[in-house]
Amino acid sequence: MKSTWIPFALSSLALTGCFSDETKQAEAVAEPIKVTAADKIFFGGDILTMAGDTPEYAEAIATLGEKIIYVGSKEGAMEHKFGKTQLVDLKGKALLPGFIDPHSHVYGVGLQAMVANVLPSPDGQADTVDDDLASISTL
């Protein structure tokens, strides 16, 4: 009895392994590659990514709206070129994506126009008490 079920079990395992690999390969081939169309592709200059502690450069970037959707080689960026994608040749100029003013208070501009600016330089001109008094007296 022992000799009957061992060959059966081994052959079943062998056949199971053969069929599962073919199924996985067929699934991998069947999945389509999805690429997002870019609004703009920038290339032809020094593109500093600001990733990491040391400068990192890329050949090109692709954007969609206000988002960067690809950073890397020019060839890879061109895979996102469809229809009306605008190609921007930087002509050797630098591009620093992601730079924004990190500390700005828009309401402060209007407020400063209505009140005395008693801030010291460089934000104001009041470096002494006399400067503060002069700013207040002009209101």
Backbone as a printed PyTorch tensor [residue, N CA C, xyz], in Angstrom:
tensor([[[  0.8140,  -1.1950,   0.0000],
         [  0.0000,   0.0000,   0.0000],
         [  0.8610,   1.2630,   0.0000]],

        [[  1.9710,   1.2170,   0.7380],
         [  2.8530,   2.3750,   0.7780],
         [  3.4140,   2.6710,  -0.6050]],

        [[  3.7350,   1.6720,  -1.3470],
         [  4.3520,   1.8680,  -2.6560],
         [  3.3780,   2.4470,  -3.6750]],

        [[  2.0910,   2.3690,  -3.4680],
         [  1.1040,   2.8580,  -4.4220],
         [  0.8880,   4.3660,  -4.2930]],

        [[  0.7790,   4.8730,  -3.0880],
         [  0.4410,   6.2910,  -2.9400],
         [  1.6470,   7.2240,  -3.0930]],

        [[  2.8710,   6.7730,  -2.8610],
         [  4.0570,   7.6350,  -2.9770],
         [  4.2730,   8.0740,  -4.4310]],

        [[  4.2880,   7.1640,  -5.4240],
         [  4.4470,   7.6230,  -6.8090],
         [  3.3040,   8.5420,  -7.2490]],

        [[  2.0910,   8.2550,  -6.7830],
         [  0.9420,   9.0910,  -7.1230],
         [  1.1160,  10.5060,  -6.5600]],

        [[  1.5410,  10.6220,  -5.3160],
         [  1.7430,  11.9240,  -4.6730],
         [  2.8480,  12.7110,  -5.3680]],

        [[  3.9550,  12.0420,  -5.7020],
         [  5.0690,  12.7220,  -6.3650],
         [  4.6840,  13.2130,  -7.7590]],

        [[  3.9650,  12.4070,  -8.5030],
         [  3.5590,  12.8260,  -9.8480],
         [  2.5420,  13.9700,  -9.7760]],

        [[  1.6760,  13.9610,  -8.7700],
         [  0.7060,  15.0500,  -8.5950],
         [  1.4170,  16.3650,  -8.2970]],

        [[  2.4190,  16.3230,  -7.4200],
         [  3.1900,  17.5300,  -7.0970],
         [  3.9360,  18.0570,  -8.3170]],

        [[  4.5100,  17.1580,  -9.0860],
         [  5.2510,  17.5660, -10.2790],
         [  4.3300,  18.2450, -11.2900]],

        [[  3.1550,  17.6860, -11.5170],
         [  2.2100,  18.2750, -12.4610],
         [  1.6860,  19.6220, -11.9710]],

        [[  1.4500,  19.7590, -10.6860],
         [  0.9680,  21.0200, -10.1230],
         [  1.9830,  22.1290, -10.3520]],

        [[  3.2500,  21.8290, -10.1520],
         [  4.3050,  22.8160, -10.3680],
         [  4.4000,  23.2550, -11.8140]],

        [[  4.2020,  22.3400, -12.7390],
         [  4.2860,  22.6830, -14.1630],
         [  3.1750,  23.6360, -14.5820]],

        [[  1.9710,  23.3870, -14.1340],
         [  0.8430,  24.2090, -14.5440],
         [  0.8660,  25.5930, -13.9070]],

        [[  1.3230,  25.7300, -12.6800],
         [  1.2940,  27.0280, -12.0080],
         [  2.2540,  28.0180, -12.6590]],

        [[  3.4130,  27.5940, -13.1500],
         [  4.3630,  28.4970, -13.8070],
         [  3.7950,  29.0410, -15.1070]],

        [[  3.1370,  28.1880, -15.8880],
         [  2.5670,  28.6350, -17.1490],
         [  1.4710,  29.6710, -16.9140]],

        [[  0.6790,  29.4820, -15.8900],
         [ -0.3950,  30.4200, -15.5790],
         [  0.1760,  31.7710, -15.1860]],

        [[  1.2150,  31.7830, -14.3570],
         [  1.8300,  33.0430, -13.9270],
         [  2.4490,  33.7680, -15.1070]],

        [[  3.1040,  33.0410, -16.0040],
         [  3.7180,  33.6700, -17.1690],
         [  2.6500,  34.2580, -18.0840]],

        [[  1.5610,  33.5630, -18.2620],
         [  0.4820,  34.0610, -19.1130],
         [ -0.1340,  35.3190, -18.5120]],

        [[ -0.3040,  35.3700, -17.1920],
         [ -0.8560,  36.5510, -16.5350],
         [  0.0840,  37.7400, -16.6770]],

        [[  1.3790,  37.5160, -16.5490],
         [  2.3560,  38.5990, -16.6520],
         [  2.3670,  39.1990, -18.0520]],

        [[  2.2290,  38.4010, -19.0700],
         [  2.2360,  38.8830, -20.4480],
         [  0.9320,  39.6000, -20.7610]],

        [[ -0.1670,  39.1690, -20.1820],
         [ -1.4760,  39.7100, -20.5080],
         [ -1.7060,  41.1090, -19.9420]],

        [[ -0.9890,  41.5320, -18.8930],
         [ -1.2260,  42.8410, -18.2910],
         [ -0.6810,  43.9510, -19.1870]],

        [[ -1.5260,  44.9390, -19.5440],
         [ -1.0470,  46.0440, -20.3770],
         [ -0.2020,  47.0170, -19.5560]],

        [[  0.7210,  47.6900, -20.2320],
         [  1.5460,  48.7000, -19.5760],
         [  0.7930,  50.0240, -19.6410]],

        [[  0.6050,  50.6620, -18.4840],
         [ -0.1370,  51.9180, -18.4250],
         [  0.8450,  53.0790, -18.2930]],

        [[  0.7390,  54.0570, -19.1910],
         [  1.5890,  55.2360, -19.1660],
         [  0.6850,  56.4620, -19.1510]],

        [[  0.9600,  57.3880, -18.2400],
         [  0.1880,  58.6120, -18.1350],
         [  0.7100,  59.6440, -19.1320]],

        [[ -0.1980,  60.2890, -19.8460],
         [  0.1920,  61.3380, -20.7880],
         [  0.5670,  62.5940, -20.0200]],

        [[  1.6740,  63.2120, -20.4040],
         [  2.1610,  64.4180, -19.7380],
         [  1.6710,  65.6720, -20.4510]],

        [[  1.4840,  66.7580, -19.6740],
         [  1.2070,  68.0710, -20.2590],
         [  2.4880,  68.6710, -20.8240]],

        [[  3.5830,  68.5330, -20.0360],
         [  4.8710,  69.1100, -20.4250],
         [  5.9950,  68.1340, -20.1230]],

        [[  7.0140,  68.1680, -20.9640],
         [  8.2410,  67.4080, -20.7270],
         [  9.4010,  68.3980, -20.8180]],

        [[ 10.1890,  68.4850, -19.7430],
         [ 11.3480,  69.3740, -19.6780],
         [ 12.6120,  68.5470, -19.8660]],

        [[ 13.5440,  69.0530, -20.6890],
         [ 14.7960,  68.3410, -20.9510],
         [ 15.8280,  69.3480, -21.4520]],

        [[ 17.0670,  68.9040, -21.5860],
         [ 18.0930,  69.7330, -22.2010],
         [ 18.7950,  70.7070, -21.2740]],

        [[ 18.7430,  70.4540, -19.9790],
         [ 19.4230,  71.3280, -19.0240],
         [ 19.7640,  70.5670, -17.7650]],

        [[ 20.2920,  71.2790, -16.7880],
         [ 20.5950,  70.6660, -15.4940],
         [ 19.3180,  70.6290, -14.6640]],

        [[ 18.7700,  69.4390, -14.4630],
         [ 17.5530,  69.2770, -13.6730],
         [ 17.9650,  68.7080, -12.3280]],

        [[ 17.9470,  69.5580, -11.3200],
         [ 18.3450,  69.1770,  -9.9670],
         [ 17.1020,  68.7120,  -9.2220]],

        [[ 17.1120,  67.4590,  -8.7640],
         [ 15.9060,  66.8810,  -8.1680],
         [ 15.7350,  67.1970,  -6.6930]],

        [[ 16.7770,  67.5640,  -6.0020],
         [ 16.7490,  67.8530,  -4.5690],
         [ 16.4550,  66.6020,  -3.7440]],

        [[ 16.6610,  65.4350,  -4.2950],
         [ 16.4600,  64.1790,  -3.5730],
         [ 17.7600,  63.7910,  -2.8770]],

        [[ 17.6850,  63.4770,  -1.6080],
         [ 18.8670,  63.0230,  -0.8810],
         [ 19.7210,  64.1550,  -0.3390]],

        [[ 20.8430,  63.7750,   0.2490],
         [ 21.7450,  64.7400,   0.8750],
         [ 22.7470,  65.3420,  -0.1030]],

        [[ 22.9350,  64.7210,  -1.2440],
         [ 23.8610,  65.2320,  -2.2520],
         [ 23.0730,  65.5650,  -3.5160]],

        [[ 23.6000,  66.4670,  -4.3370],
         [ 22.8640,  66.8350,  -5.5570],
         [ 22.5990,  65.6240,  -6.4530]],

        [[ 21.3670,  65.4990,  -6.9130],
         [ 20.9560,  64.4390,  -7.8350],
         [ 20.4080,  65.1120,  -9.0890]],

        [[ 20.9040,  64.7090, -10.2370],
         [ 20.4710,  65.2990, -11.5000],
         [ 19.6910,  64.2830, -12.3270]],

        [[ 18.7440,  64.7920, -13.1210],
         [ 17.9740,  63.9580, -14.0440],
         [ 18.0890,  64.5580, -15.4400]],

        [[ 17.8970,  63.7240, -16.4450],
         [ 17.9200,  64.1850, -17.8390],
         [ 16.6380,  64.9100, -18.2170]],

        [[ 15.5150,  64.4620, -17.6350],
         [ 14.2240,  65.0260, -18.0220],
         [ 13.1920,  64.7990, -16.9240]],

        [[ 12.1370,  65.6230, -16.9670],
         [ 10.9740,  65.3900, -16.1080],
         [  9.7180,  65.5750, -16.9530]],

        [[  8.6610,  64.8820, -16.5570],
         [  7.3600,  65.0230, -17.2080],
         [  6.3650,  65.4640, -16.1480]],

        [[  5.4940,  66.4150, -16.5110],
         [  4.5070,  66.9190, -15.5650],
         [  3.0990,  66.7560, -16.1190]],

        [[  2.1480,  66.6470, -15.2070],
         [  0.7270,  66.6210, -15.5410],
         [  0.0480,  67.5670, -14.5660]],

        [[ -0.4310,  68.6860, -15.0710],
         [ -0.9780,  69.7080, -14.1860],
         [  0.1360,  70.2560, -13.3070]],

        [[ -0.0710,  70.2280, -12.0050],
         [  0.9310,  70.7230, -11.0630],
         [  1.7610,  69.5990, -10.4580]],

        [[  1.6470,  68.3960, -10.9920],
         [  2.3600,  67.2460, -10.4260],
         [  3.4500,  66.7520, -11.3630]],

        [[  4.5670,  66.3520, -10.7560],
         [  5.6460,  65.7320, -11.5140],
         [  5.3240,  64.2430, -11.5870]],

        [[  5.1760,  63.7050, -12.8020],
         [  4.7950,  62.2970, -12.9470],
         [  5.9560,  61.4050, -13.3510]],

        [[  7.0780,  62.0070, -13.7700],
         [  8.2400,  61.1980, -14.1430],
         [  9.5060,  62.0210, -13.9610]],

        [[ 10.5350,  61.3950, -13.4120],
         [ 11.8670,  61.9920, -13.2930],
         [ 12.8620,  60.9210, -13.7100]],

        [[ 13.7300,  61.2410, -14.6680],
         [ 14.7150,  60.2480, -15.0950],
         [ 15.3260,  60.5850, -16.4370]],

        [[ 15.4540,  59.5770, -17.2860],
         [ 16.0870,  59.7520, -18.5940],
         [ 15.1400,  60.4670, -19.5580]],

        [[ 15.7200,  61.0830, -20.5880],
         [ 14.8990,  61.7380, -21.6120],
         [ 14.0660,  60.6970, -22.3460]],

        [[ 14.6680,  59.5570, -22.6190],
         [ 13.9540,  58.4720, -23.3060],
         [ 12.7270,  58.0380, -22.5020]],

        [[ 12.8910,  57.8880, -21.1940],
         [ 11.7710,  57.5060, -20.3360],
         [ 10.6950,  58.5770, -20.2830]],

        [[ 11.1050,  59.8390, -20.2670],
         [ 10.1360,  60.9390, -20.2410],
         [  9.3240,  60.9790, -21.5290]],

        [[  9.9700,  60.6810, -22.6510],
         [  9.2810,  60.7200, -23.9440],
         [  8.2130,  59.6350, -24.0700]],

        [[  8.2500,  58.6380, -23.2130],
         [  7.1770,  57.6350, -23.2010],
         [  5.8630,  58.2480, -22.7260]],

        [[  5.9300,  59.4320, -22.1020],
         [  4.7380,  60.1330, -21.6190],
         [  4.2530,  61.1860, -22.6190]],

        [[  4.8630,  61.2330, -23.8080],
         [  4.5000,  62.2170, -24.8330],
         [  3.3480,  61.6750, -25.6740]],

        [[  2.2350,  62.3870, -25.6210],
         [  1.0590,  62.0400, -26.4100],
         [  0.4120,  63.3240, -26.9000]],

        [[ -0.1540,  63.3040, -28.0680],
         [ -0.9550,  64.4160, -28.5780],
         [ -0.3650,  65.7960, -28.3730]],

        [[ -0.9410,  66.5400, -27.4280],
         [ -0.5770,  67.9450, -27.2290],
         [  0.4800,  68.1600, -26.1530]],

        [[  1.2540,  67.1580, -25.8290],
         [  2.3130,  67.3220, -24.8330],
         [  3.2890,  68.3880, -25.3150]],

        [[  3.5460,  69.3850, -24.4570],
         [  4.4750,  70.4660, -24.7980],
         [  5.8900,  70.0500, -24.4180]],

        [[  6.8090,  70.1120, -25.3820],
         [  8.2110,  69.7980, -25.1310],
         [  8.9480,  71.0960, -24.8330]],

        [[  9.6270,  71.1510, -23.6820],
         [ 10.3360,  72.3580, -23.2610],
         [ 11.8280,  72.0540, -23.2090]],

        [[ 12.5680,  72.6010, -24.1840],
         [ 14.0230,  72.4550, -24.2050],
         [ 14.6010,  73.5570, -23.3230]],

        [[ 15.2800,  73.1780, -22.2610],
         [ 15.8380,  74.1460, -21.3160],
         [ 17.0560,  74.8750, -21.8790]],

        [[ 17.6070,  74.4010, -22.9690],
         [ 18.7530,  75.0230, -23.6420],
         [ 19.8990,  75.2950, -22.6710]],

        [[ 20.1920,  74.2990, -21.8420],
         [ 21.3210,  74.3970, -20.9230],
         [ 21.0310,  75.0890, -19.6070]],

        [[ 19.8360,  75.6440, -19.4430],
         [ 19.4900,  76.3210, -18.1900],
         [ 19.1460,  75.2920, -17.1210]],

        [[ 19.1220,  75.7340, -15.8720],
         [ 18.8340,  74.8350, -14.7490],
         [ 17.3450,  74.8380, -14.4170]],

        [[ 16.8590,  73.7080, -13.9470],
         [ 15.4820,  73.5730, -13.4810],
         [ 15.5260,  72.9460, -12.1030]],

        [[ 14.8830,  73.5980, -11.1500],
         [ 14.8790,  73.1270,  -9.7670],
         [ 13.4370,  72.8670,  -9.3440]],

        [[ 12.8840,  71.7110,  -9.6450],
         [ 11.4820,  71.4470,  -9.3200],
         [ 11.2380,  71.4290,  -7.8210]],

        [[ 10.1020,  71.9770,  -7.4420],
         [  9.6920,  71.9130,  -6.0460],
         [ 10.0960,  73.0990,  -5.2050]],

        [[ 10.8170,  74.0760,  -5.7620],
         [ 11.1670,  75.2460,  -4.9540],
         [  9.9400,  76.1340,  -4.7880]],

        [[  9.5860,  76.4080,  -3.5620],
         [  8.4890,  77.3130,  -3.2490],
         [  8.9170,  78.1980,  -2.0940]],

        [[  8.1900,  79.2650,  -1.8630],
         [  8.4580,  80.1170,  -0.7100],
         [  7.8980,  79.4000,   0.5140]],

        [[  8.7530,  78.9130,   1.4000],
         [  8.2750,  78.0830,   2.4930],
         [  7.6450,  78.8460,   3.6530]],

        [[  7.7980,  80.1810,   3.6800],
         [  7.2760,  80.9130,   4.8320],
         [  6.7350,  82.2550,   4.3680]],

        [[  5.4720,  82.2770,   4.0380],
         [  4.8690,  83.4960,   3.5330],
         [  3.4780,  83.6460,   4.1280]],

        [[  3.1560,  84.8560,   4.5490],
         [  1.8380,  85.1480,   5.1080],
         [  1.1980,  86.2260,   4.2440]],

        [[  0.3320,  85.8280,   3.3330],
         [ -0.2700,  86.7510,   2.3850],
         [ -1.0650,  87.8310,   3.1080]],

        [[ -1.7810,  87.4630,   4.1490],
         [ -2.5820,  88.4480,   4.8690],
         [ -1.6970,  89.5130,   5.5190]],

        [[ -0.4380,  89.1800,   5.7940],
         [  0.4800,  90.1320,   6.4220],
         [  0.7880,  91.3280,   5.5480]],

        [[  0.7500,  91.1590,   4.2260],
         [  1.0240,  92.2670,   3.3080],
         [ -0.0430,  93.3460,   3.4710]],

        [[ -1.2980,  92.9380,   3.4940],
         [ -2.3820,  93.9020,   3.6880],
         [ -2.3640,  94.5130,   5.0760]],

        [[ -2.0620,  93.7120,   6.0560],
         [ -2.0130,  94.2070,   7.4350],
         [ -0.9220,  95.2520,   7.6050]],

        [[  0.2390,  95.0300,   6.9970],
         [  1.3370,  95.9910,   7.1160],
         [  1.0030,  97.3190,   6.4450]],

        [[  0.1230,  97.3060,   5.4700],
         [ -0.2710,  98.5520,   4.8160],
         [ -1.1850,  99.3820,   5.7120]],

        [[ -1.8230,  98.7530,   6.7050],
         [ -2.7810,  99.4500,   7.5700],
         [ -2.2160,  99.8230,   8.9340]],

        [[ -1.1070,  99.2580,   9.3210],
         [ -0.5420,  99.5240,  10.6510],
         [  0.9050,  99.9810,  10.5180]],

        [[  1.4350, 100.4710,  11.6080],
         [  2.8290, 100.9120,  11.6140],
         [  3.7580,  99.7090,  11.5180]],

        [[  4.7640,  99.8200,  10.6760],
         [  5.7520,  98.7520,  10.5370],
         [  6.9020,  99.0540,  11.4870]],

        [[  6.8870,  98.4050,  12.6360],
         [  7.9330,  98.6260,  13.6390],
         [  8.9100,  97.4510,  13.6830]],

        [[  8.9830,  96.7210,  12.5850],
         [  9.9070,  95.5900,  12.5090],
         [ 11.3200,  96.0820,  12.2220]],

        [[ 12.3190,  95.4180,  12.7870],
         [ 13.7020,  95.7830,  12.4610],
         [ 14.0480,  95.3300,  11.0420]],

        [[ 15.1240,  95.8860,  10.4860],
         [ 15.5480,  95.4750,   9.1510],
         [ 15.9770,  94.0090,   9.1900]],

        [[ 15.8040,  93.2650,   8.1360],
         [ 15.4470,  93.6730,   6.7860],
         [ 13.9480,  93.7450,   6.5300]],

        [[ 13.0940,  93.3480,   7.4810],
         [ 11.6470,  93.3560,   7.2580],
         [ 11.0320,  94.7410,   7.3990]],

        [[ 11.6310,  95.5770,   8.1740],
         [ 11.1440,  96.9400,   8.3810],
         [ 12.3090,  97.9000,   8.4440]],

        [[ 12.0120,  99.1340,   8.8890],
         [ 13.0730, 100.1390,   8.9630],
         [ 13.2300, 100.6720,  10.3780]],

        [[ 12.6620, 100.0050,  11.3440],
         [ 12.6970, 100.4810,  12.7270],
         [ 13.7690,  99.7330,  13.5040]],

        [[ 14.9750, 100.2810,  13.4910],
         [ 16.0800,  99.6390,  14.2080],
         [ 16.2820, 100.2210,  15.6040]],

        [[ 15.6380, 101.3440,  15.8820],
         [ 15.7650, 101.9760,  17.2060],
         [ 14.3800, 102.3730,  17.6950]],

        [[ 14.2960, 102.8010,  18.9450],
         [ 13.0230, 103.2680,  19.5030],
         [ 12.5650, 104.5230,  18.7590]],

        [[ 13.4920, 105.4020,  18.4260],
         [ 13.1360, 106.6080,  17.6690],
         [ 12.5340, 106.2450,  16.3110]],

        [[ 13.0840, 105.2020,  15.6550],
         [ 12.5200, 104.7350,  14.3800],
         [ 11.0970, 104.2160,  14.5750]],

        [[ 10.8570, 103.4970,  15.6880],
         [  9.5060, 103.0040,  16.0060],
         [  8.5400, 104.1780,  16.1540]],

        [[  8.9430, 105.1810,  16.9090],
         [  8.0820, 106.3500,  17.1340],
         [  7.8050, 107.0890,  15.8260]],

        [[  8.8010, 107.1740,  14.9590],
         [  8.6110, 107.8410,  13.6680],
         [  7.6190, 107.0640,  12.8050]],

        [[  7.6860, 105.7390,  12.8180],
         [  6.7430, 104.9160,  12.0440],
         [  5.3260, 105.0840,  12.5500]],

        [[  5.1730, 105.1340,  13.8630],
         [  3.8370, 105.2650,  14.4600],
         [  3.2500, 106.6410,  14.1540]],

        [[  4.0810, 107.6710,  14.1670],
         [  3.5840, 109.0410,  13.9670],
         [  3.1380, 109.2970,  12.5270]],

        [[  3.5500, 108.4660,  11.5720],
         [  3.1560, 108.6800,  10.1730],
         [  1.7730, 108.1290,   9.8570]],

        [[  1.1380, 107.4470,  10.7910],
         [ -0.1980, 106.8800,  10.5220],
         [ -1.2600, 107.9060,  10.5380]]])
